[in-house]
XYZ file of C-alpha atoms in Angstrom:
384
model
C 62.854 123.357 44.189
C 66.096 125.029 43.082
C 69.073 124.626 45.386
C 69.306 128.353 45.981
C 65.677 128.678 47.063
C 66.576 128.913 50.727
C 67.976 132.184 51.889
C 68.060 133.409 55.473
C 65.309 135.862 54.706
C 63.289 133.296 52.826
C 64.140 134.905 49.507
C 65.849 133.400 46.490
C 69.519 134.105 46.012
C 71.735 133.710 43.016
C 73.652 130.501 42.324
C 76.472 129.736 44.739
C 79.950 130.912 43.883
C 82.266 128.041 42.856
C 84.437 128.412 45.929
C 81.437 128.042 48.246
C 80.900 124.481 47.056
C 84.523 123.430 47.390
C 84.780 120.902 50.226
C 87.727 122.599 51.933
C 86.056 126.020 51.816
C 82.803 124.647 53.194
C 84.594 122.728 55.946
C 86.434 125.902 56.927
C 83.096 127.475 57.888
C 83.104 125.247 60.993
C 85.921 125.992 63.474
C 85.483 122.717 65.369
C 87.223 120.836 62.542
C 90.453 122.631 63.374
C 90.766 120.345 66.411
C 88.350 117.408 65.998
C 86.955 114.988 63.472
C 83.379 115.783 64.440
C 80.985 113.074 63.253
C 77.989 113.501 65.526
C 75.702 116.034 63.843
C 72.913 113.532 64.396
C 73.061 114.677 68.005
C 74.307 118.267 67.726
C 75.555 119.872 64.550
C 78.838 121.791 64.354
C 78.452 125.537 64.773
C 79.364 127.688 61.754
C 81.626 130.635 62.552
C 79.192 133.090 60.970
C 76.344 131.706 63.111
C 78.403 132.288 66.243
C 79.233 135.798 65.044
C 75.557 136.557 64.312
C 74.451 135.351 67.741
C 77.098 137.426 69.479
C 76.225 140.523 67.455
C 72.574 140.144 68.382
C 73.408 139.664 72.074
C 75.678 142.700 72.024
C 72.954 144.762 70.387
C 70.351 143.759 72.964
C 72.799 144.352 75.796
C 73.667 147.837 74.616
C 70.235 148.975 73.466
C 67.925 147.154 75.833
C 64.993 144.869 75.090
C 61.979 147.077 74.841
C 60.165 149.470 72.531
C 58.430 149.164 69.202
C 61.648 148.870 67.203
C 62.887 145.978 69.333
C 59.706 143.950 69.028
C 59.381 144.745 65.312
C 62.883 143.297 64.820
C 61.991 140.160 66.767
C 58.885 139.616 64.681
C 60.842 140.205 61.461
C 63.456 137.648 62.531
C 60.689 135.228 63.457
C 59.038 135.619 60.065
C 62.337 135.152 58.226
C 63.029 132.017 60.196
C 59.569 130.612 59.449
C 60.102 131.365 55.758
C 63.476 129.652 55.775
C 62.167 126.453 57.376
C 59.145 126.454 55.087
C 61.277 126.924 51.991
C 63.534 124.065 52.952
C 60.557 121.737 53.504
C 58.589 122.821 50.459
C 55.514 124.091 52.298
C 53.785 127.407 52.821
C 54.950 129.479 55.794
C 51.347 129.357 57.038
C 51.776 125.602 57.497
C 54.850 125.979 59.682
C 55.006 126.416 63.460
C 58.195 127.354 65.293
C 59.101 125.010 68.126
C 62.033 124.189 70.342
C 62.748 120.626 69.216
C 61.472 117.612 67.351
C 59.872 116.365 70.553
C 58.057 119.705 70.956
C 56.448 119.122 67.590
C 55.533 115.531 68.407
C 53.985 116.588 71.713
C 52.067 119.395 69.996
C 50.454 116.997 67.515
C 49.650 114.254 69.999
C 48.270 116.635 72.594
C 46.309 118.473 69.911
C 44.495 115.431 68.577
C 41.217 114.387 70.155
C 42.483 110.988 71.275
C 40.105 108.669 73.086
C 40.187 105.237 74.736
C 40.283 102.555 72.060
C 42.324 104.671 69.645
C 45.686 103.304 68.543
C 48.947 104.984 67.562
C 51.196 102.846 65.403
C 54.984 103.253 65.727
C 58.161 101.247 65.077
C 60.917 99.437 66.903
C 63.575 101.985 65.879
C 62.228 105.166 67.440
C 64.044 107.707 69.558
C 62.915 108.286 73.171
C 61.961 111.783 72.082
C 59.114 110.223 70.080
C 58.335 107.324 72.368
C 57.967 109.387 75.570
C 55.084 111.493 74.158
C 53.423 108.270 73.031
C 53.790 106.849 76.510
C 52.187 109.947 78.006
C 49.295 109.701 75.535
C 48.751 106.083 76.478
C 48.597 106.955 80.146
C 46.614 110.188 79.741
C 44.029 109.188 77.141
C 43.787 105.407 77.547
C 44.913 104.738 73.983
C 47.074 101.851 72.845
C 50.545 102.223 71.315
C 51.557 99.396 69.044
C 55.207 98.938 68.066
C 56.000 97.074 64.845
C 59.123 96.469 62.726
C 60.343 99.636 60.987
C 60.025 98.226 57.483
C 56.539 96.774 58.082
C 54.681 99.709 59.561
C 52.524 100.587 56.543
C 51.148 97.053 56.419
C 50.272 96.984 60.108
C 47.500 99.611 60.082
C 44.294 98.448 61.767
C 40.774 99.924 61.954
C 41.735 101.375 65.369
C 44.817 103.213 64.078
C 44.281 106.918 64.594
C 47.851 108.032 63.872
C 51.082 106.651 62.426
C 54.058 108.155 64.257
C 57.549 107.179 63.161
C 60.891 108.466 61.939
C 61.468 109.611 58.380
C 65.098 108.493 58.792
C 65.847 105.905 61.472
C 68.223 107.319 64.064
C 69.587 103.788 64.572
C 70.309 102.555 61.045
C 69.929 105.554 58.771
C 67.303 103.849 56.631
C 64.247 105.705 55.313
C 60.669 104.759 55.972
C 58.461 104.060 52.952
C 56.554 107.330 53.014
C 54.582 106.529 49.859
C 53.196 103.395 51.488
C 52.335 105.331 54.639
C 50.454 107.966 52.652
C 48.417 105.279 50.906
C 47.027 103.986 54.214
C 44.772 107.021 54.554
C 45.736 107.326 58.229
C 47.262 110.642 59.383
C 51.069 110.422 59.436
C 53.416 112.171 61.865
C 57.061 111.943 60.859
C 59.965 112.514 63.218
C 62.341 114.476 60.983
C 65.283 114.814 63.375
C 67.666 112.913 61.078
C 66.165 114.201 57.836
C 65.820 117.974 57.880
C 69.041 119.514 56.588
C 70.528 116.054 55.983
C 68.553 114.900 52.922
C 66.236 116.470 50.395
C 62.760 116.914 51.843
C 59.522 117.919 50.131
C 56.711 117.418 52.621
C 54.041 117.647 49.934
C 55.680 114.856 47.956
C 56.064 112.786 51.124
C 52.298 112.969 51.681
C 52.655 113.291 55.451
C 50.292 115.311 57.604
C 52.738 116.403 60.307
C 56.525 116.772 60.150
C 58.353 117.514 63.398
C 61.957 118.687 63.131
C 64.818 120.071 65.177
C 67.227 122.857 64.305
C 70.297 121.941 66.334
C 71.309 118.838 64.394
C 71.833 118.943 60.630
C 70.858 122.633 60.400
C 73.569 123.544 62.956
C 71.303 125.856 64.918
C 71.129 126.289 68.687
C 69.438 124.053 71.182
C 65.829 125.132 71.511
C 65.217 125.527 67.782
C 62.930 123.540 65.529
C 59.733 123.534 63.531
C 56.512 121.632 62.915
C 54.833 121.305 59.546
C 51.068 120.860 59.668
C 49.321 120.193 56.360
C 46.767 122.947 55.982
C 43.896 120.484 55.677
C 44.784 119.111 59.134
C 45.242 122.388 60.976
C 41.672 122.797 62.156
C 41.684 119.249 63.550
C 44.313 120.183 66.124
C 43.515 121.839 69.403
C 46.066 124.381 70.586
C 47.622 122.386 73.407
C 49.939 125.096 74.740
C 48.188 128.430 74.039
C 49.967 131.678 74.693
C 50.157 135.286 73.554
C 51.287 134.403 70.055
C 48.609 131.733 69.611
C 45.776 134.241 69.610
C 44.089 136.284 66.934
C 43.293 138.918 69.555
C 45.383 138.819 72.751
C 42.965 141.306 74.293
C 40.353 138.528 74.257
C 42.589 135.763 75.519
C 39.893 133.785 77.304
C 38.051 133.357 74.018
C 41.044 131.482 72.556
C 40.335 132.656 69.017
C 43.357 131.217 67.184
C 45.894 133.138 65.137
C 46.002 132.501 61.413
C 47.814 129.416 60.190
C 50.174 127.117 62.051
C 51.668 130.077 63.889
C 48.916 129.389 66.453
C 51.025 126.392 67.450
C 54.267 128.302 67.953
C 55.888 127.407 71.237
C 56.819 130.711 72.782
C 58.474 133.568 70.974
C 61.849 132.857 69.330
C 64.590 134.969 70.821
C 66.499 137.321 68.596
C 69.732 135.524 69.410
C 68.322 132.123 68.478
C 66.748 133.413 65.264
C 69.947 135.201 64.219
C 71.990 132.064 64.800
C 69.570 129.885 62.809
C 69.381 132.288 59.902
C 73.154 132.669 59.663
C 73.542 128.884 59.638
C 70.933 128.645 56.840
C 73.013 131.144 54.885
C 76.101 128.912 55.073
C 74.201 126.023 53.496
C 72.383 128.185 50.975
C 75.641 129.701 49.763
C 77.110 126.279 49.178
C 73.893 125.064 47.537
C 71.508 122.711 49.307
C 71.716 120.168 46.503
C 75.497 120.011 46.793
C 75.286 119.726 50.580
C 72.828 116.828 50.438
C 74.553 114.960 47.622
C 78.046 115.234 49.068
C 76.935 114.074 52.524
C 75.050 111.085 51.145
C 77.954 110.077 48.905
C 80.501 110.344 51.709
C 78.277 108.321 54.045
C 77.880 105.593 51.423
C 81.659 105.543 50.912
C 82.236 105.128 54.659
C 79.692 102.309 54.886
C 81.354 100.520 51.957
C 84.820 100.950 53.446
C 83.764 99.653 56.873
C 82.251 96.591 55.178
C 85.454 96.053 53.214
C 87.394 96.068 56.469
C 85.178 93.359 57.933
C 82.747 95.331 60.109
C 79.016 94.635 60.183
C 77.304 97.768 58.906
C 73.572 97.917 59.577
C 71.339 98.104 56.489
C 70.800 101.752 55.627
C 69.329 104.045 52.991
C 70.539 107.151 51.183
C 71.051 109.102 54.390
C 73.905 110.647 56.372
C 74.035 108.043 59.179
C 76.305 105.010 59.244
C 76.016 102.471 62.086
C 78.077 99.367 62.692
C 78.004 96.593 65.262
C 80.447 96.700 68.173
C 80.760 94.353 71.143
C 81.402 97.307 73.428
C 79.824 100.303 71.715
C 80.396 102.715 74.623
C 84.012 101.641 74.941
C 84.510 102.133 71.196
C 83.293 105.719 71.442
C 85.909 106.362 74.137
C 88.592 104.815 71.973
C 87.623 107.026 69.060
C 87.613 110.098 71.316
C 91.209 109.387 72.280
C 92.053 109.808 68.605
C 89.972 113.002 68.383
C 87.027 111.400 66.572
C 83.569 112.321 67.866
C 80.958 109.619 67.209
C 78.244 108.134 69.426
C 76.974 104.776 70.578
C 73.445 103.432 70.665
C 73.874 100.831 73.384
C 70.407 99.303 73.100
C 71.337 98.219 69.579
C 75.056 97.525 70.219
C 76.142 99.952 67.517
C 78.479 102.855 66.978
C 77.034 105.600 64.774
C 78.826 108.165 62.657
C 77.010 111.201 61.257
C 78.573 112.221 57.967
C 78.093 115.737 56.623
C 79.131 117.663 53.560
C 81.804 119.138 55.840
C 83.417 115.716 56.340
C 86.637 114.870 54.520
C 87.545 111.692 52.676
C 90.777 111.406 54.670
C 89.090 111.527 58.074
C 86.523 108.918 57.005
C 89.258 106.607 55.854
C 91.034 107.110 59.181
C 87.781 106.425 61.053
C 87.222 103.204 59.132
C 90.733 101.972 59.886
C 90.364 102.887 63.555
C 87.048 101.061 63.715
C 88.735 98.000 62.225
C 91.338 98.077 64.980
C 94.047 100.207 63.425
C 95.343 103.600 64.474
C 94.706 106.845 62.676
């Protein structure tokens, strides 16, 4: 899809202006960089100034005008539809295949609770999964009597058995930043649920090309939205296989006949609650920042900077974990938690993953070459 295909209203815009794609101009959209070298978008993305402004304007409007009446609810629904269009455009799917959720884990729970799992069924996952994916699998094991089998990340496609009802794993490993072989997963013929927390907004994604059935994503990381934002792609051929695990007003074709549970059209039946105007306004304004710069430029610059950091860390003698073309760079540290504190003293924000004894940096298009060089030197024992 063209880089400018994502606009906050889900409509195409013209090509970005040259200044929008200049690294310094793009970085200036995020006030946090005035005081910190923020390298932890894999947990929470930096907030663009215009997203903060949009959220405050919406809050001021609702405070002054009240939250009732036809106009108010029409605006909320319009914002909801624009947000659905924006997520769908970014993922390369139809808006009717896109549910609005509050997190990646919300999407994972929706799929697992919506499947008709039974004792003897198996869910296949990997040894590099986030607790946000593993916890729903643990609940399913306890609730439905299924088995959950954990295998090495790079071997999952070859581990499918006749009992495997679902493959559930990360598109991009939150530990190493490597990508799962989605083509091999699709060839298994088993439904595939991908955790997209470290993919959406960070790398190019086309869910149809991936061949997955479900794609659960969050909005607060690489899309720089608020907590409580996210989406779930459900391939249209799979929609009728899912029960509505958390039905509510918006799930229904006719709310006046709620006990009948006749579902709304499309994946909107799986929406988790009704997105607030403030949350939608924030998300859409953040989308605009990326769209103006050009999604292709954003993805390419982030991947190139991350690769440069990984190479530099290796040059300086650190053990960088094998990775793919992603925005995450992890390296071994004897005291990962202590290292994070040492970085913080120099105004670098990174994170540790103690279970794997690594420090992880999340590199975005907003990052600068100078700060990554300083980070590498600091990691090697120098001072920035």
